Coordinates of C-alpha atoms in Angstrom, one line a residue:
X1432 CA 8.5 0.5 37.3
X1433 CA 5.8 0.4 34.2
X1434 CA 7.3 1.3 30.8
X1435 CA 7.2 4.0 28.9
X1436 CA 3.5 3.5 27.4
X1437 CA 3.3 5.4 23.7
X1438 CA 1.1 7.5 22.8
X1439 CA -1.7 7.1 20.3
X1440 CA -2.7 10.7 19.0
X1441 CA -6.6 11.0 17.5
X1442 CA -9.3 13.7 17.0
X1443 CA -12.8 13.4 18.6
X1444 CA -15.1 12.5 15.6
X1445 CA -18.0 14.7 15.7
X1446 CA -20.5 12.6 13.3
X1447 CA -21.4 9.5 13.6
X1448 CA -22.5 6.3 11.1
X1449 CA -21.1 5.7 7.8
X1450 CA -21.3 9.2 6.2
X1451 CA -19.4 10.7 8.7
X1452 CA -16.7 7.6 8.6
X1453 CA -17.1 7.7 5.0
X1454 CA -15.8 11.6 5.1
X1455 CA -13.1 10.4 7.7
X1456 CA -11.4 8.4 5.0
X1457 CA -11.5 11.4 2.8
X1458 CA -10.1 13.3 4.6
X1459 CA -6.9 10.5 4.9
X1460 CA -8.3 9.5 8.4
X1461 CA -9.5 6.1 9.7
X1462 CA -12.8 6.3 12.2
X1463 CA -12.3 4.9 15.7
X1464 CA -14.5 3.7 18.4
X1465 CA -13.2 3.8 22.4
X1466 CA -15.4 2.1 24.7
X1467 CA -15.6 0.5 28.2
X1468 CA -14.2 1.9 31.3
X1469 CA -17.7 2.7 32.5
X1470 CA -17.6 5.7 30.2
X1471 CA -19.9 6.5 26.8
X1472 CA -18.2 5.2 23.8
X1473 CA -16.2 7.9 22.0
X1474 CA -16.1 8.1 18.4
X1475 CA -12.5 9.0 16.8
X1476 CA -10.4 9.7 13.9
X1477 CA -7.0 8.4 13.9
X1478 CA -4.4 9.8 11.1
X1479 CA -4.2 7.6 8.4
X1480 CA -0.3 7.4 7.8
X1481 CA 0.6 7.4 11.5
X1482 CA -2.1 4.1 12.1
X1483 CA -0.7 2.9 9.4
X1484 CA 2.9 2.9 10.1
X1485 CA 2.1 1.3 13.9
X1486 CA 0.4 -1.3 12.1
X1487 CA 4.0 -2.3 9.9
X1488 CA 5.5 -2.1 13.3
X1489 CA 3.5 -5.3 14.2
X1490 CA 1.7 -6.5 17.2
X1491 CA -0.6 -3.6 17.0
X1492 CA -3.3 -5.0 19.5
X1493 CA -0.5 -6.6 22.1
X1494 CA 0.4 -2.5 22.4
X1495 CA -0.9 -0.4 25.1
X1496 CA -1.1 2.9 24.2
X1497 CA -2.1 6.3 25.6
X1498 CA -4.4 7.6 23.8
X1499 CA -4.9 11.6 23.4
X1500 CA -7.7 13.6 22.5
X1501 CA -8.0 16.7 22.3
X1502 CA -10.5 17.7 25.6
X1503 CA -10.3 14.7 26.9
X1504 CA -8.2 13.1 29.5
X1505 CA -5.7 11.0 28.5
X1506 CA -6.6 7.1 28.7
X1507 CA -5.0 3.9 28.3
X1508 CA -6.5 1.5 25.6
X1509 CA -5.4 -1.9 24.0
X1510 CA -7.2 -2.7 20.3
X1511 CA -9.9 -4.9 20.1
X1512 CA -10.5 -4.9 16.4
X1513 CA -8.9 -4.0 12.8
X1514 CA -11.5 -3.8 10.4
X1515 CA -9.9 -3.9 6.8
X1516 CA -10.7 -3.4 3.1
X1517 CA -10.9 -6.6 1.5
X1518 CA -9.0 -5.3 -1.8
X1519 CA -6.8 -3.1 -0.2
X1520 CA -5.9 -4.5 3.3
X1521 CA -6.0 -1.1 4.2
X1522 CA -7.5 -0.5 8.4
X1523 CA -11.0 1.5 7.9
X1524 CA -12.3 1.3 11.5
X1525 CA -10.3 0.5 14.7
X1526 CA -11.8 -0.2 18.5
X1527 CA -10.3 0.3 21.5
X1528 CA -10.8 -0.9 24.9
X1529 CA -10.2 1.7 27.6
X1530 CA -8.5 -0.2 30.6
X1531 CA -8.5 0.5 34.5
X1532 CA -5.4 0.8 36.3
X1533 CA -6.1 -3.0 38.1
X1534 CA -7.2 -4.5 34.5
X1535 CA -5.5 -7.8 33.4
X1536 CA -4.1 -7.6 30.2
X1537 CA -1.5 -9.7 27.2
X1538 CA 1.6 -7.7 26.4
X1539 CA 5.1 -8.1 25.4
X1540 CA 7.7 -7.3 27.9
X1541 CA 11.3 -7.0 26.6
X1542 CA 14.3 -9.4 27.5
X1543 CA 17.5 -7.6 29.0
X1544 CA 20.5 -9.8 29.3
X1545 CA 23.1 -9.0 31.6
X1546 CA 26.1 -10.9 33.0
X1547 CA 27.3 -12.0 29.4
X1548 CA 31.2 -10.4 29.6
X1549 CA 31.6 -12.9 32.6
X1550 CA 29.7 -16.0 31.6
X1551 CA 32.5 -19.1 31.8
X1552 CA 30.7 -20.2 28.7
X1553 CA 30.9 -17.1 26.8
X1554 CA 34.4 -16.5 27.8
X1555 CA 35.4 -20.0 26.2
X1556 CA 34.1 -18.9 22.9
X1557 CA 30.8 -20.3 23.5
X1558 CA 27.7 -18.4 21.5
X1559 CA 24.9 -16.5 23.1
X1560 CA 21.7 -17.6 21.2
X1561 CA 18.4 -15.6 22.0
X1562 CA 15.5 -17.3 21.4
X1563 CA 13.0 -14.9 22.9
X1564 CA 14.0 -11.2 22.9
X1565 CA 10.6 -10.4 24.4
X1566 CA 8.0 -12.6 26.8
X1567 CA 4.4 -12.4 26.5
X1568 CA 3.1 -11.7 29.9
X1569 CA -0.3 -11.7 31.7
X1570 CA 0.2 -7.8 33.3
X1571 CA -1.6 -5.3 35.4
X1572 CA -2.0 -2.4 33.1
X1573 CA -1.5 0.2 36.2
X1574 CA 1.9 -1.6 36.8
X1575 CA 3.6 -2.3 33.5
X1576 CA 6.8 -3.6 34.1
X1577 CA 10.1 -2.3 31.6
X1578 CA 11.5 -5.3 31.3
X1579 CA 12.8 -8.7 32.6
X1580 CA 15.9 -9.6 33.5
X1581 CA 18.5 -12.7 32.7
X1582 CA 21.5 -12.9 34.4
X1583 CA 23.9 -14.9 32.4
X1584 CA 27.4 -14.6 34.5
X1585 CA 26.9 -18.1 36.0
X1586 CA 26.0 -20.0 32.5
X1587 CA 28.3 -22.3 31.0
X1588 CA 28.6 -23.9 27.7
X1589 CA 25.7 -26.1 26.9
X1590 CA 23.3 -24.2 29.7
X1591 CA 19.7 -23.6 28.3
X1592 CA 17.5 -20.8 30.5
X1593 CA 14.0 -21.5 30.9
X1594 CA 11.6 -18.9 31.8
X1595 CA 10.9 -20.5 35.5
X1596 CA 14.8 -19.5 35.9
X1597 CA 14.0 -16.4 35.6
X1598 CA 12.5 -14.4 38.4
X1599 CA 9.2 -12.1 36.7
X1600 CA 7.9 -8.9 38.5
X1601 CA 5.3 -9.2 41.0
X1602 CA 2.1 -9.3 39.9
X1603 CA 3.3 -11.2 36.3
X1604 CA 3.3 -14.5 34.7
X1605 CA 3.7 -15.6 31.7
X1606 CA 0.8 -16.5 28.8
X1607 CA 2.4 -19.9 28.1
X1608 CA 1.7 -22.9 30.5
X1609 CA 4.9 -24.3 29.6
X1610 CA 8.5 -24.3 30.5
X1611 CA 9.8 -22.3 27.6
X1612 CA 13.4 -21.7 26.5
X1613 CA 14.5 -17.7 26.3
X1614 CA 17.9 -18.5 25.7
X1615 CA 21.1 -21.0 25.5
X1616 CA 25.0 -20.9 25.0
X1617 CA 26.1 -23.3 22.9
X1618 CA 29.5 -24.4 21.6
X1619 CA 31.3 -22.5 18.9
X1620 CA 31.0 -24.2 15.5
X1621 CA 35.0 -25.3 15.5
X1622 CA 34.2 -26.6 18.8
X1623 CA 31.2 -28.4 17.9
X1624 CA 32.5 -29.4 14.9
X1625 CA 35.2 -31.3 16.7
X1626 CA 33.2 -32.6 19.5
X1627 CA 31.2 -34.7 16.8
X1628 CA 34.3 -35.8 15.0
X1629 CA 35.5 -37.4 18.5
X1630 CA 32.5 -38.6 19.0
X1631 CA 32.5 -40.5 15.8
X1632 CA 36.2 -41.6 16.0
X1633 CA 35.2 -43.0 19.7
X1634 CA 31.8 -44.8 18.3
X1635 CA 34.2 -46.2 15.0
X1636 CA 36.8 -47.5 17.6
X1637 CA 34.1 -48.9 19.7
X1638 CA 32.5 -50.9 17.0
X1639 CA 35.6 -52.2 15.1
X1640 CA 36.7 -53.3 19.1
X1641 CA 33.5 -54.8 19.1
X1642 CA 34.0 -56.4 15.8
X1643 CA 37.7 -57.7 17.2
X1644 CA 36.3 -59.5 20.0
X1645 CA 33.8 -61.4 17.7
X1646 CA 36.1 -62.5 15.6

């Protein structure tokens, strides 16, 4: 089951070259450019505030969005390119790629955690430590999926899961070649704190038994 895929709202831009972008600004938009999909580019405006604010939100171009235009049909795009003022670091043109339903594409897929009231190690006090809340996936942009899923009602103290634990939608895998950690439970501080004093007391007793037996 894909996402839900947000929507990017623009305005077809009816000039073109760097009068009519020029104007754009003015008028507190930012010119746009959407192209591939075996379609003519179409030039856009984009609100200034609302780009803007996406932008703070962060990973702008590992979004895919659905972007609206007025007389168009709706169309899902990933960003190519933020061009910036130099002074200002403020976005003055933006491309997007329009994608097929079978294109391969880079996103973000959140992490749900479930099992954790019945984990054995998070019922002995042990901590839940999340190391990835979302996983960078190689996905079909047609099939999006919500979200993966780590069970944590087996885990006990100490456990670390990897992402080859966890079982990823069909059609999925992940960016990174290698065995990344998502998450671990690990030993409440008193715990741990007294697991390392023992563990000092037993290496003192073995090196002054050590010493003994020398002498």
């Amino acid at each position: 089951m894909a996402g839900e895929i947000p929507d990017l709202n623009a305005l077809e831009r009816t000039g073109t070259g760097k009068g009519a972008a020029r104007q754009a600004r003015r008028d507190g938009m930012v010119p746009g450019i959407v192209f591939g999909g075996d379609k003519e580019p179409l030039p856009i405006n984009l609100p200034f505030n609302a780009l803007l604010k996406r932008l703070k939100d962060g990973r702008f171009k590992a979004t895919l969005f659905n972007l609206k235009v007025d007389g168009h049909e709706d169309v899902r795009v990933i960003c190519r390119d933020v061009q910036r003022d130099v002074v200002k670091d403020l976005p003055t043109h933006v491309d997007f790629l329009r994608l097929r339903r079978t294109t391969k594409i880079n996103l973000y897929i959140p992490v749900e955690f479930v099992g954790e009231d019945v984990a054995p190690g998070i019922k002995k006090g042990g901590v839940l430590t999340v190391v990835r809340p979302e996983v960078e996936l190689v996905v079909t942009a047609g099939d999006i999926p919500e979200k993966i899923t780590v069970d944590l009602s087996t885990l006990k103290i100490g456990d670390i899961v990897h992402i080859s634990d966890v079982t990823l939608p069909e059609g999925t895998k992940p960016t990174i070649d290698r065995d990344f950690v998502i998450a671990n439970i690990s030993a409440p501080s008193g715990l741990a704190a007294q697991e390392a004093e023992e563990a000092e007391e037993a290496a003192a007793a073995a090196a002054e038994e050590a010493t003994t037996e020398e002498a």
